[in-house]
Every structure is written in structure tokens, then in C-alpha cells.
Coordinates of C-alpha atoms in Angstrom, one line a residue:
Chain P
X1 CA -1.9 61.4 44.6
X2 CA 0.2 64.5 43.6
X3 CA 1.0 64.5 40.4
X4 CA 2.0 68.1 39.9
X5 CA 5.6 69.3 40.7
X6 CA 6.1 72.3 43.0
X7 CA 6.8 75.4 41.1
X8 CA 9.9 76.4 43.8
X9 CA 11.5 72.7 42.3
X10 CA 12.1 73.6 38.7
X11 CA 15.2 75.0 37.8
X12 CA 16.1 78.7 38.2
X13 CA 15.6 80.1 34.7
X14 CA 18.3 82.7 33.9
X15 CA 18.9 85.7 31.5
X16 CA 22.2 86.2 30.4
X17 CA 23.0 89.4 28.1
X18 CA 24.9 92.4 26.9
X19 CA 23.3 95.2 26.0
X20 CA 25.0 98.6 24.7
X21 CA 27.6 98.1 21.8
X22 CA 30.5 96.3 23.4
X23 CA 31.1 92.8 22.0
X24 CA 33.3 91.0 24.3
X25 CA 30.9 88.0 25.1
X26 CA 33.5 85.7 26.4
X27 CA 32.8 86.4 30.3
X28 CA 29.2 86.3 29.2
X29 CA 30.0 82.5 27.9
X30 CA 31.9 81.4 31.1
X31 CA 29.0 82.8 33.1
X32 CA 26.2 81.1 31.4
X33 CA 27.7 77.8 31.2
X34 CA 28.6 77.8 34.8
X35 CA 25.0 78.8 35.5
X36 CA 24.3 75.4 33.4
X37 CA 26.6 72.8 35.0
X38 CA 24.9 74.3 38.3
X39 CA 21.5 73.4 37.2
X40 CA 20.0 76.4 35.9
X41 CA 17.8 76.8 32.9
X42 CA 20.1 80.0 30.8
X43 CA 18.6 81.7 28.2
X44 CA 22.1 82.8 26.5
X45 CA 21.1 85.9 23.7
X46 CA 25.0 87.1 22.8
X47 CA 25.6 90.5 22.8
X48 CA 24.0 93.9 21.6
X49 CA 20.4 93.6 22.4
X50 CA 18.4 96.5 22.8
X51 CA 16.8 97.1 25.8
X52 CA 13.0 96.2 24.9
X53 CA 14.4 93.3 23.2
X54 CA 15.7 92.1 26.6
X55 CA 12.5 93.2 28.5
X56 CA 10.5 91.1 25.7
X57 CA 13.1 88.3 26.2
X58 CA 12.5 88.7 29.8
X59 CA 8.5 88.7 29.3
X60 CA 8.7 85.8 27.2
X61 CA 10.5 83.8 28.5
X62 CA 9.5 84.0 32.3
X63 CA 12.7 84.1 33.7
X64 CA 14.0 84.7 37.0
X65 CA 17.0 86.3 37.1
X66 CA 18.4 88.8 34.4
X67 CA 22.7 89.0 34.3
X68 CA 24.0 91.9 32.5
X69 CA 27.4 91.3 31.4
X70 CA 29.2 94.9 31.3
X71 CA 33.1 95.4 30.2
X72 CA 32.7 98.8 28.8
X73 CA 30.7 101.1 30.3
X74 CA 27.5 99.2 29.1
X75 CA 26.2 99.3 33.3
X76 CA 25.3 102.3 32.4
X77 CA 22.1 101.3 30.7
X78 CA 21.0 99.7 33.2
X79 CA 19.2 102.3 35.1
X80 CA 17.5 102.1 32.3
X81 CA 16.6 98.5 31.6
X82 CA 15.3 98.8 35.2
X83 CA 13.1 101.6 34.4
X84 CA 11.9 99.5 31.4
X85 CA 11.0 96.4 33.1
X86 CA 8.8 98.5 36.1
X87 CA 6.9 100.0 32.9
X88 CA 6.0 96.2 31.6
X89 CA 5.5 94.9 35.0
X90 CA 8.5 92.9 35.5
X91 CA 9.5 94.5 38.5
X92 CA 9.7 90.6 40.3
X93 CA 12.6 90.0 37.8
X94 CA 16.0 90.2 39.9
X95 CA 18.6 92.0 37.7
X96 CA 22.5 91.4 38.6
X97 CA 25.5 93.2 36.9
X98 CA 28.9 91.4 36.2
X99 CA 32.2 93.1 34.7
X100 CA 33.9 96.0 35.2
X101 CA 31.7 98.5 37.3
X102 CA 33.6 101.3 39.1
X103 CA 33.0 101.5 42.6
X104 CA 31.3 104.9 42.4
X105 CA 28.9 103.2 39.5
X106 CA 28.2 100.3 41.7
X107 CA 25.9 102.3 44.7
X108 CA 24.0 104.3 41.5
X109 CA 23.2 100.6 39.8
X110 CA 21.9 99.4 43.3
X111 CA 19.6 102.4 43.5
X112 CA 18.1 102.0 40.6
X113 CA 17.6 98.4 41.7
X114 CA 19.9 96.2 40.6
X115 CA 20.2 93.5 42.9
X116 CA 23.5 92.8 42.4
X117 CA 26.8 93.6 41.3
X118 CA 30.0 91.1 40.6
X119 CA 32.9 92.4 40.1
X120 CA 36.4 90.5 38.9
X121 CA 37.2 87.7 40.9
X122 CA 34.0 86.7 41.8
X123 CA 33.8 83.0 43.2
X124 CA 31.6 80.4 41.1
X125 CA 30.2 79.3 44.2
X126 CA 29.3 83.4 45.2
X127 CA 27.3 83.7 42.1
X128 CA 25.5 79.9 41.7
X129 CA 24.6 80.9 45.3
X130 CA 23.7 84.3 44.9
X131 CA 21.7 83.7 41.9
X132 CA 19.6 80.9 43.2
X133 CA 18.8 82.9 46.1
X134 CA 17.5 85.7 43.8
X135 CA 15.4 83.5 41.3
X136 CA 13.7 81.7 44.0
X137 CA 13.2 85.7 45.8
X138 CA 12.0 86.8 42.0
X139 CA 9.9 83.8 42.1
X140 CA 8.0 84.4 45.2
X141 CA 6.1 87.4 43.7
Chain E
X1 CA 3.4 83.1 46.9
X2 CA 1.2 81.5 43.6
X3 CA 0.2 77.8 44.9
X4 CA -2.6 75.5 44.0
X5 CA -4.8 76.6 46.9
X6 CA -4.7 80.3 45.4
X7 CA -7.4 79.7 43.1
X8 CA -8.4 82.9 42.8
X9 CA -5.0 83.4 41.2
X10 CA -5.4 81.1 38.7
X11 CA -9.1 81.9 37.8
X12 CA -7.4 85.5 37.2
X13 CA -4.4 84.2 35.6
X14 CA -6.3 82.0 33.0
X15 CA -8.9 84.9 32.2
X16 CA -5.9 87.5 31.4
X17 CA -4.6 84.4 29.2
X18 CA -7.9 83.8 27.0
X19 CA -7.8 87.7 27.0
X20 CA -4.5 87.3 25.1
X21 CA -2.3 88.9 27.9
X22 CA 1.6 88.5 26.4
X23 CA 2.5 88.1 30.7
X24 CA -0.2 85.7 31.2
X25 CA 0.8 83.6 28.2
X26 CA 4.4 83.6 29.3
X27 CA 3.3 82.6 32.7
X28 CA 0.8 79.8 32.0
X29 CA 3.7 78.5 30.1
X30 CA 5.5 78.5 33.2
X31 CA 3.1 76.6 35.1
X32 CA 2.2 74.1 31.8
X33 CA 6.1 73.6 31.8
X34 CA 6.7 73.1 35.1
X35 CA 3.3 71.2 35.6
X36 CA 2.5 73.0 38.6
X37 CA -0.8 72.9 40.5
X38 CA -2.4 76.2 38.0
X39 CA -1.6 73.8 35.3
X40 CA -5.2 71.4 35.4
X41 CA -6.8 74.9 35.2
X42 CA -5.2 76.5 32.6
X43 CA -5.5 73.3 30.3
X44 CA -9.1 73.0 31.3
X45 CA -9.8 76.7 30.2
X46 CA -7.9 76.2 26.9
X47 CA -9.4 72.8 25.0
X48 CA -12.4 74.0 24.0
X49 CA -10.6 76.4 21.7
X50 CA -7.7 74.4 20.1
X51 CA -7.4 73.6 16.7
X52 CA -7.3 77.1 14.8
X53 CA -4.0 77.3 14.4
X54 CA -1.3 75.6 11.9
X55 CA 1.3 73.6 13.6
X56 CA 4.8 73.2 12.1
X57 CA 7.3 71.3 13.0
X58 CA 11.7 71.6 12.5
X59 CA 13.7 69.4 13.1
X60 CA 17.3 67.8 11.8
X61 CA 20.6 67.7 12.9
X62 CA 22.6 70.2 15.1
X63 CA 23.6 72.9 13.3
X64 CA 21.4 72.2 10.3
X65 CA 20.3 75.7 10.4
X66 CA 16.8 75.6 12.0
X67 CA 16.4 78.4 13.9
X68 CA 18.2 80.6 11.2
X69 CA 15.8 78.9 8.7
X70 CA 12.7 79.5 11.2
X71 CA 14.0 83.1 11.4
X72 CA 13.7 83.3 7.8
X73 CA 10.0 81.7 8.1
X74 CA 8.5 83.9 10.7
X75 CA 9.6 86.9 8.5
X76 CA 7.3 85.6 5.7
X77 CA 5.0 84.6 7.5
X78 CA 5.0 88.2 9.2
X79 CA 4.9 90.0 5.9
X80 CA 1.7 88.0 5.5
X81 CA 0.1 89.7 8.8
X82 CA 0.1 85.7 10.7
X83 CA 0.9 86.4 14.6
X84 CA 3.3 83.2 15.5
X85 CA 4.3 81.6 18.3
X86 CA 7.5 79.6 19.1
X87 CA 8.6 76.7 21.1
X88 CA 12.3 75.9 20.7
X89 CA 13.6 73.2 22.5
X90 CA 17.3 72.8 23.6
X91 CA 19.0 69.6 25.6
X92 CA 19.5 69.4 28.9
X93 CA 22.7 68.6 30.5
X94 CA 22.4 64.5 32.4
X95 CA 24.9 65.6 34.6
X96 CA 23.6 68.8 36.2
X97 CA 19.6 69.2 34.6
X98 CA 21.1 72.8 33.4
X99 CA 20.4 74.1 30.0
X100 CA 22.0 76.8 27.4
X101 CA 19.1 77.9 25.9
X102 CA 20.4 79.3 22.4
X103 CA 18.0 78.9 19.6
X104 CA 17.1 83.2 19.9
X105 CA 20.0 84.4 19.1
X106 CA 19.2 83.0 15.7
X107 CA 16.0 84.8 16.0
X108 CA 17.3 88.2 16.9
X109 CA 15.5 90.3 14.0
X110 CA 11.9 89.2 15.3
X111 CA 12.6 90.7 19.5
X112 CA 10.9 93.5 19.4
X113 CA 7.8 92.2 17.1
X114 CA 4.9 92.0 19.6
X115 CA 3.6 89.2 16.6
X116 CA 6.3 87.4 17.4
X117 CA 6.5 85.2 21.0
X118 CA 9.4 83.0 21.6
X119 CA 9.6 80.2 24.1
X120 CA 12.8 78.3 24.7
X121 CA 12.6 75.4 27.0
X122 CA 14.9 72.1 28.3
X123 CA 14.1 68.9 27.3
X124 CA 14.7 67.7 31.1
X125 CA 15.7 64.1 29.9
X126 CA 12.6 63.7 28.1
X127 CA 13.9 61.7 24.7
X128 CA 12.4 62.3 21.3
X129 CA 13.4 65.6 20.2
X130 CA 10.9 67.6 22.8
X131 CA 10.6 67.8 26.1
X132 CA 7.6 66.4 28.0
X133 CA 5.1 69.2 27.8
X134 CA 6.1 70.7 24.4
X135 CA 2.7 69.8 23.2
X136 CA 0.8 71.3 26.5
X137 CA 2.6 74.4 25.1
X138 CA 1.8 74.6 21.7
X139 CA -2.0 74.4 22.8
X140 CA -1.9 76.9 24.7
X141 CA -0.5 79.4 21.5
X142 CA -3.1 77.7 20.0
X143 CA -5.5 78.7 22.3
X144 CA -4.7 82.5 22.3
X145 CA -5.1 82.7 18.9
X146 CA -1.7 82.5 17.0
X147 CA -1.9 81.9 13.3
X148 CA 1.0 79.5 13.0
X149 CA 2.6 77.9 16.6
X150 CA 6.2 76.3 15.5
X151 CA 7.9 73.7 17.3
X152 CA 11.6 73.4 17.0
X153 CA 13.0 70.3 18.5
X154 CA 16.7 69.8 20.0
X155 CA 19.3 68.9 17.3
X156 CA 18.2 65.4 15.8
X157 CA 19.8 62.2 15.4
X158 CA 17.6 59.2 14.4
X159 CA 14.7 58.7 16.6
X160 CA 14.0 62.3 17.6
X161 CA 10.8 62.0 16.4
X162 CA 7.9 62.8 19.0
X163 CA 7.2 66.4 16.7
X164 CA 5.3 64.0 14.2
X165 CA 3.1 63.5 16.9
X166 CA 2.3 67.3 16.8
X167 CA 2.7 69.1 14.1
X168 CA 0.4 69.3 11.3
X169 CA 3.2 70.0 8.4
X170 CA 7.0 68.5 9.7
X171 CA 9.7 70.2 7.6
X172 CA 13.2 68.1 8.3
X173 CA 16.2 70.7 7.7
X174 CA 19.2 69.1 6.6
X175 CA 23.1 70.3 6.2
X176 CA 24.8 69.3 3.0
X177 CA 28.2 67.8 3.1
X178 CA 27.5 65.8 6.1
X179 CA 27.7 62.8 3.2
X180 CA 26.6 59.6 5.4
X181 CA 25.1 61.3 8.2
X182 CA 22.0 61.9 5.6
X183 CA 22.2 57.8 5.6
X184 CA 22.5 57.6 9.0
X185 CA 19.3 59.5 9.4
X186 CA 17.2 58.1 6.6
X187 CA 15.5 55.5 8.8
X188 CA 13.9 57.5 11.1
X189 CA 14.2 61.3 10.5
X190 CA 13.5 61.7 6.6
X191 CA 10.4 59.4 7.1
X192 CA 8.3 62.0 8.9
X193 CA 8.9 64.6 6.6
X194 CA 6.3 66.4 4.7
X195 CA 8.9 68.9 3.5
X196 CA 12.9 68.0 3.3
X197 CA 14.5 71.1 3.0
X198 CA 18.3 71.0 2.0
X199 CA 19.5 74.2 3.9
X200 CA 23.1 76.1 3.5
X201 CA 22.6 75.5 -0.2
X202 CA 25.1 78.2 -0.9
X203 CA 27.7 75.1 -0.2
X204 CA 29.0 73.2 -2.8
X205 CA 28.1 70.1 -1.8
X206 CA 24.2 70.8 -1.6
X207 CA 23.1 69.4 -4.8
X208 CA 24.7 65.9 -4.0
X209 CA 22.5 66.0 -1.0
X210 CA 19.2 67.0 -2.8
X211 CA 20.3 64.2 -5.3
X212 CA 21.2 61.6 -2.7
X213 CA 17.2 62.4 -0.8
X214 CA 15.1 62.4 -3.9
X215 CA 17.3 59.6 -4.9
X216 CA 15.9 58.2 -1.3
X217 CA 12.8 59.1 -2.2
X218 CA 12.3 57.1 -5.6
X219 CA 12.8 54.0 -3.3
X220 CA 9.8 55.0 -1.6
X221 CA 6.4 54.0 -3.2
X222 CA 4.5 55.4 -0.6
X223 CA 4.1 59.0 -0.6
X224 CA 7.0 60.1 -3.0
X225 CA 5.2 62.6 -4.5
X226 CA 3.9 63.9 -1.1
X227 CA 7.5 65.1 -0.2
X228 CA 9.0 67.9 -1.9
X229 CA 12.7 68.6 -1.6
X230 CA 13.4 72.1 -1.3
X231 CA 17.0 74.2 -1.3
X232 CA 17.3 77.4 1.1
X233 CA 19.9 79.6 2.2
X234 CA 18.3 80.7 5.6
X235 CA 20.9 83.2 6.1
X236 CA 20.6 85.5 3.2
X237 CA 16.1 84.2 2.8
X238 CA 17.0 82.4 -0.8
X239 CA 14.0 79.3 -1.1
X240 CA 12.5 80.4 2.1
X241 CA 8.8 82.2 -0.1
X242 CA 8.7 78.7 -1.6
X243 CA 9.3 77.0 1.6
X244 CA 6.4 78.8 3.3
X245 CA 4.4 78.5 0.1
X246 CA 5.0 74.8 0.2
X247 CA 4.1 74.3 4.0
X248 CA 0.6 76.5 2.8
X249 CA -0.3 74.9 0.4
X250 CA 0.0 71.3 1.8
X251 CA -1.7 72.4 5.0
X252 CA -4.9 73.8 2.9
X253 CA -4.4 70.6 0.4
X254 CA -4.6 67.7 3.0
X255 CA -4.5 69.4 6.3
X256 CA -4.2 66.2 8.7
X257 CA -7.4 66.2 10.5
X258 CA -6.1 66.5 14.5
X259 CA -8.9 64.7 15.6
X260 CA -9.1 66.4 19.3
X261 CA -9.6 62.7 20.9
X262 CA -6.4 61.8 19.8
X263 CA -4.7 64.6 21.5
X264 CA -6.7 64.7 24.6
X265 CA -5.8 60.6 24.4
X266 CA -2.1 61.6 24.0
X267 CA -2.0 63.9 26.7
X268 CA -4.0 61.9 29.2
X269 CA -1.7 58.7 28.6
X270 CA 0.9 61.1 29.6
X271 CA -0.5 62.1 32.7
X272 CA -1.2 59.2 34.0
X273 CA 1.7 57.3 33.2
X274 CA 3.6 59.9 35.3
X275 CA 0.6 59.4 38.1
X276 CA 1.6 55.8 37.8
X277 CA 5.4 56.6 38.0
X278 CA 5.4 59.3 40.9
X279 CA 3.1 56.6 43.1
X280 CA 4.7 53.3 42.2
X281 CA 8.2 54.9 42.9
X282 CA 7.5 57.5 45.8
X283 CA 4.9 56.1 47.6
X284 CA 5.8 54.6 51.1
X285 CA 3.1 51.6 50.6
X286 CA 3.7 48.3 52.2
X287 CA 1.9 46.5 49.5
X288 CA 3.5 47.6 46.8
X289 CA 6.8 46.6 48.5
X290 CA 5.2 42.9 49.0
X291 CA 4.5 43.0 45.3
X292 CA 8.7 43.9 44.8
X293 CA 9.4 40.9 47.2
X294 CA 7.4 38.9 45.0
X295 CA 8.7 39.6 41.5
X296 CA 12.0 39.1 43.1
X297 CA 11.2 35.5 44.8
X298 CA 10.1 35.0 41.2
X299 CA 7.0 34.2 42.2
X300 CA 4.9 37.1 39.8
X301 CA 6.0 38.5 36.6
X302 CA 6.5 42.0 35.9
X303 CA 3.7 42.0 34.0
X304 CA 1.0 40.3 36.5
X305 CA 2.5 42.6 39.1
X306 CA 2.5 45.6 37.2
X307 CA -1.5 45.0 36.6
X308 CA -2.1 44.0 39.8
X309 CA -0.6 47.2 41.1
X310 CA -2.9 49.1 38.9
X311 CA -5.8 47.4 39.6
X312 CA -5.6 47.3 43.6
X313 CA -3.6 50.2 44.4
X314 CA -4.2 52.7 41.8
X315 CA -7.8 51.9 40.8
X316 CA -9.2 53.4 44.1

């Protein structure tokens, strides 16, 4: 008799944040409650975080997928989050970027590891996908 | 991959955890959570160490200011050198299972205080206020050696009230102005509280509200003078010393004793009703489907079928 679930069943369990000083949380809003009426688990923080607060968060709260919301020029951080998360051994966590990321940011962000990065007009069904391929990648450590 | 045949894994996992590992904690929540295979072990390796820390319980309606208000705790309580730990439990949506998981923003001022862990989870359609394996959870901060484990529960209406079952001290958070929802809530809410605190008391409204609950209180003859009424303003910390001083002070006065039985009863009743559930419903079993045909003929009550079903095919 199984009683226990199988941990690839639960719910994806999502990060999504704004680090950096910009304040414009609206696309971070649309994002996480998309991410919710497709099933995920999102673990919504607003904006302005520093980055050990995130990487805490992250720790915490065992999550699968970090999503950066960037408008103004805040992807630039992220290098650094990255860098961050390798030094408390979260290196399984996926990191995506959404916003406004020049194309000649975009192949930096991916070096540094980001998984992922959405840019405007990004499909709802690209990104549910997308991140439900990454948390169940993240979760396979 | 981390499975249930990987039991070296989980020996590793659970030693990192009694070792007081911030990563191992987060992930045996994980597996507690999601009841996952690692779970029997990490629960097994925990119980022999439960019952050090103080459990407190908020609950109320949405918007009452709990998290704010817990915000406000912790930081006392951090001034007074306790290590905490935090469940805070939001609702899952019935259509899609998805959660927004919000209570931290509240928290923000504690992220990057290592004496501070934070655990949001879903309810997943468990009723009551919690979700299924809140308690599992709070065990296991217990278990690593947090001073005071608090549970928030999802915004409350009347009958959210599985965190009596838990905590040792339940402080009920209410919003002033809301006029009849504090009737509304009076029959099943106020009467777990140990503490009612009347929150946003910046408002003008508030002292109507602390009148209208003590006046709720005199009808009691029970344990009126066991419940205090308190006024805070979690935003700006007003009433939130006396709030912590109150919840000290009744847990050294009459600390319930958690008699360990009685949780390890709670717990197992849980398990195996959902044994019971996953085989009754999942099972492909011929004789439990002659036992459906049966109650539906009318031939056996639910009840008579329901114990026969335990006794043949579950008492193997």
C-alpha cells in the first residue's frame, strides 16, 4: 500500500521577484498569478529584495524555479544572484529573467547561467511550459 | 534523482537536519510537505526530540494583519536572542491547485536574519485553516531546536480552526470596523483564543471592537479571565512587547501539557485515514467493488461495509 505521493507530482514551486530599485511590480503580478491558475505553488515577495534575501528566500523555501522580473536595467544583477546561489549551494535552482533585456544583455545573462530569458510578448503557454520543464529539471538534482 | 530506494540519501539528509543544516531543514520540509517516501524517516529521526519549543498560533480574518503583526512578534522575540521558525499557510486555488504565496512580503525586515526561517506553504484543499502536514512541519522546527515555531493559518472565517490542535498559546488577530463580521466569527474563532488581539488600533473604530469582545467575553463563565484582550498597531510595533509578554507569560503560567501520545495519536489517525482513502479509492480490487454493488442493491449499510472493508481488506 503506497501511501506516499511522488515528489515529481507536487506542484512546481516558484520564485517570483525584483531585485535592484525599480518598482514597477505589475508584470511581476500578471506573471505570478498566471503561474497560479497553471497550478504552480508562487512564492510572490514584491519588489526591491536584496540579493541574499532572495537566496535565503530561495533556501527556505525550497523552490524550484526563481523568475526575475527586470524593466530597468535590474538583469544586471543577476550575474550576481547567480554567483550568490553557487556560494550557498543552490546551483539546482533554475533562474529565468522576464522584461526588458537588450539583446546584447541576453547571451551575458545566459552565461552566467540564467536559464532563461522572456522578453515582451512572451506566450502564457511558452512560459507555464517553459517553467514546468525547468522546476521538474531543478528538481532532479 | 532523491527516491525512497536512495536511503543512503535520506540517512544523510536527516543527519545534516538534526545537525541543524538551514538546506536540510528546508528540504525535509519538502519531503514532510509533499509526503514523499524520505518523509517516514525524517519523522522517525525527529520524535524523540519534540516538545522544546513554544508553539503559537495566528489566525483571523484576511487582512487582519497577521503576518504584519507576526513581523512585529519575531522582532521581539529576536531582541530576546529566541531563533524562530515559521509556517504561513496561504489557500489554494479549487480550480487550478496553484497558490500565491504572500504572507513574506509582510515579513520583509527578518530575510536576511539567519534566526529567522520562513516557510510558506498551500493548503491543497485541506479545510481548517492549515494544510494537511502543517503540524508534520512545525515538529520538525521543533526538532532542530527553534525557540518559538509559529503557525500562521490562511485568512479565517468560522471553522478555521485545526491551529488549536497545535499550538500551545492561539492568539486570534482581529480587524476593527468589520462591525458584524466580529459576530459572525464569535462561534467558532474567538473560542479558541488564549489571546484576542484587536489589531490596526490606530482606526477609529478599534475601541468598539475591544468593547464588543470583552463585552463577548463577560457572557462567558468559563475562562473569561483566561483571555486577555489586547490592542496593537503591527505596522508602526505599538502593543506588540505586551503581546509577546502576554503569550510568555501564559505559556510559563499554564503551559498546556502536549502530551506526545496525543500528537503521535493525531498524526497516525491522519496517516491512516489517507492509507484508507488512497486504497479504498485507487485500488483495482474486485471485492471492494462487490462491497459498492452491495451498498448500492441496499443490501449493506455504509457503515457495515465500511468496517467490513477495514477488517478484510485492510487488516492484512
Amino acid at each position: 500500500m503506497e501511501s506516499t505521493s511522488n515528489r515529481s507530482q507536487r506542484p512546481p514551486k516558484i520564485l517570483i521577484t525584483k531585485i535592484g530599485l525599480d518598482g514597477h511590480d505589475r508584470g511581476s503580478r500578471v506573471i505570478a498569478t498566471q503561474l497560479r491558475d497553471a497550478g504552480m505553488e508562487v512564492v510572490y515577495t514584491g519588489p526591491w529584495q536584496e540579493i541574499l534575501a532572495v537566496v535565503k528566500l530561495a533556501l527556505e523555501e525550497d523552490v524550484d524555479v526563481i523568475g526575475i522580473s527586470a524593466l530597468a536595467t535590474d538583469h544586471l544583477l543577476v550575474p550576481k544572484l547567480m554567483d550568490a546561489l553557487r556560494s550557498a549551494d543552490l546551483a539546482h535552482v533554475r533562474v529565468v529573467v522576464g522584461g526588458i533585456v537588450p539583446p546584447e544583455d541576453e547571451s551575458a545573462l545566459l552565461m552566467a547561467g540564467v536559464s532563461k530569458v522572456f522578453h515582451p510578448g512572451s506566450s502564457r503557454d511558452e512560459i507555464v511550459s517553459d517553467m514546468n520543464r525547468l522546476a521538474s529539471e531543478a528538481r532532479s538534482r | 534523482m532523491s527516491t525512497g530506494s536512495n536511503s543512503e540519501a535520506t540517512t544523510d539528509l536527516t543527519a545534516r537536519l538534526l545537525r541543524g543544516e538551514p538546506a536540510a531543514l528546508a528540504r525535509a520540509i519538502t519531503e514532510v510537505e509533499n509526503e514523499t517516501t524520505e518523509m517516514s524517516a525524517i519523522l522517525r529521526a525527529t520524535q524523540p526530540r519534540l516538545g522544546k519549543a513554544t508553539i503559537v498560533g495566528f489566525t483571523g480574518a484576511p487582512g487582519a494583519g497577521k503576518s504584519t503583526l507576526i513581523s512585529a512578534y519575531i522582532k521581539v522575540l529576536r531582541a530576546r536572542d529566541k531563533t524562530v521558525g515559521v509556517v504561513t499557510v496561504d489557500p489554494s486555488s479549487p480550480f487550478s491547485r496553484g497558490a500565491i504565496l504572500g504572507d513574506r512580503i509582510r515579513m520583509a525586515e527578518h530575510t536576511t536574519d539567519l534566526g529567522v526561517f520562513v516557510r510558506s506553504v498551500a493548503a491543497r484543499g485541506h479545510l481548517g485553516g492549515i494544510s494537511r502536514t502543517t503540524a508534520r512541519i512545525v515538529d520538525i522546527f521543533d526538532a532542530v531546536g527553534k525557540d518559538v515555531v509559529i503557525v500562521e493559518t490562511v485568512g479565517a472565517g468560522q471553522s478555521e480552526v485545526a491551529v488549536a490542535e497545535i499550538a500551545d498559546i492561539k492568539v486570534v488577530v482581529c480587524a476593527p470596523g468589520l462591525g458584524d463580521d466580529v459576530q459572525a466569527i464569535k462561534a467558532g474563532l474567538l473560542e479558541i483564543a488564549d489571546i484576542l488581539v484587536v489589531n490596526k488600533h490606530d482606526l477609529p473604530s478599534a475601541d468598539t471592537t475591544i468593547r464588543s469582545l470583552k463585552a463577548m467575553l463577560d457572557l462567558r463563565n468559563n475562562n473569561r479571565d483566561a483571555v486577555q484582550v489586547l490592542a496593537t498597531v503591527a505596522t508602526t510595533g505599538v502593543g506588540v512587547n505586551e503581546l509577546a509578554e502576554t503569550i510568555e507569560s501564559k505559556c510559563t503560567m499554564h503551559r498546556p501539557t502536549r502530551s506526545p501520545r496525543t500528537r503521535i495519536r493525531r498524526v497516525l489517525a491522519g496517516i491512516a485515514g489517507q492509507i484508507v482513502e488512497t486504497h479504498l479509492q485507487d485500488t483495482d480490487d474486485s471485492a471492494i467493488d462487490a462491497v459498492c454493488d452491495a451498498v448500492q442493491r441496499g443490501d449493506l449499510s455504509f457503515e457495515s461495509a465500511a468496517q467490513r472493508l477495514l477488517a478484510e481488506r485492510l487488516g492484512r
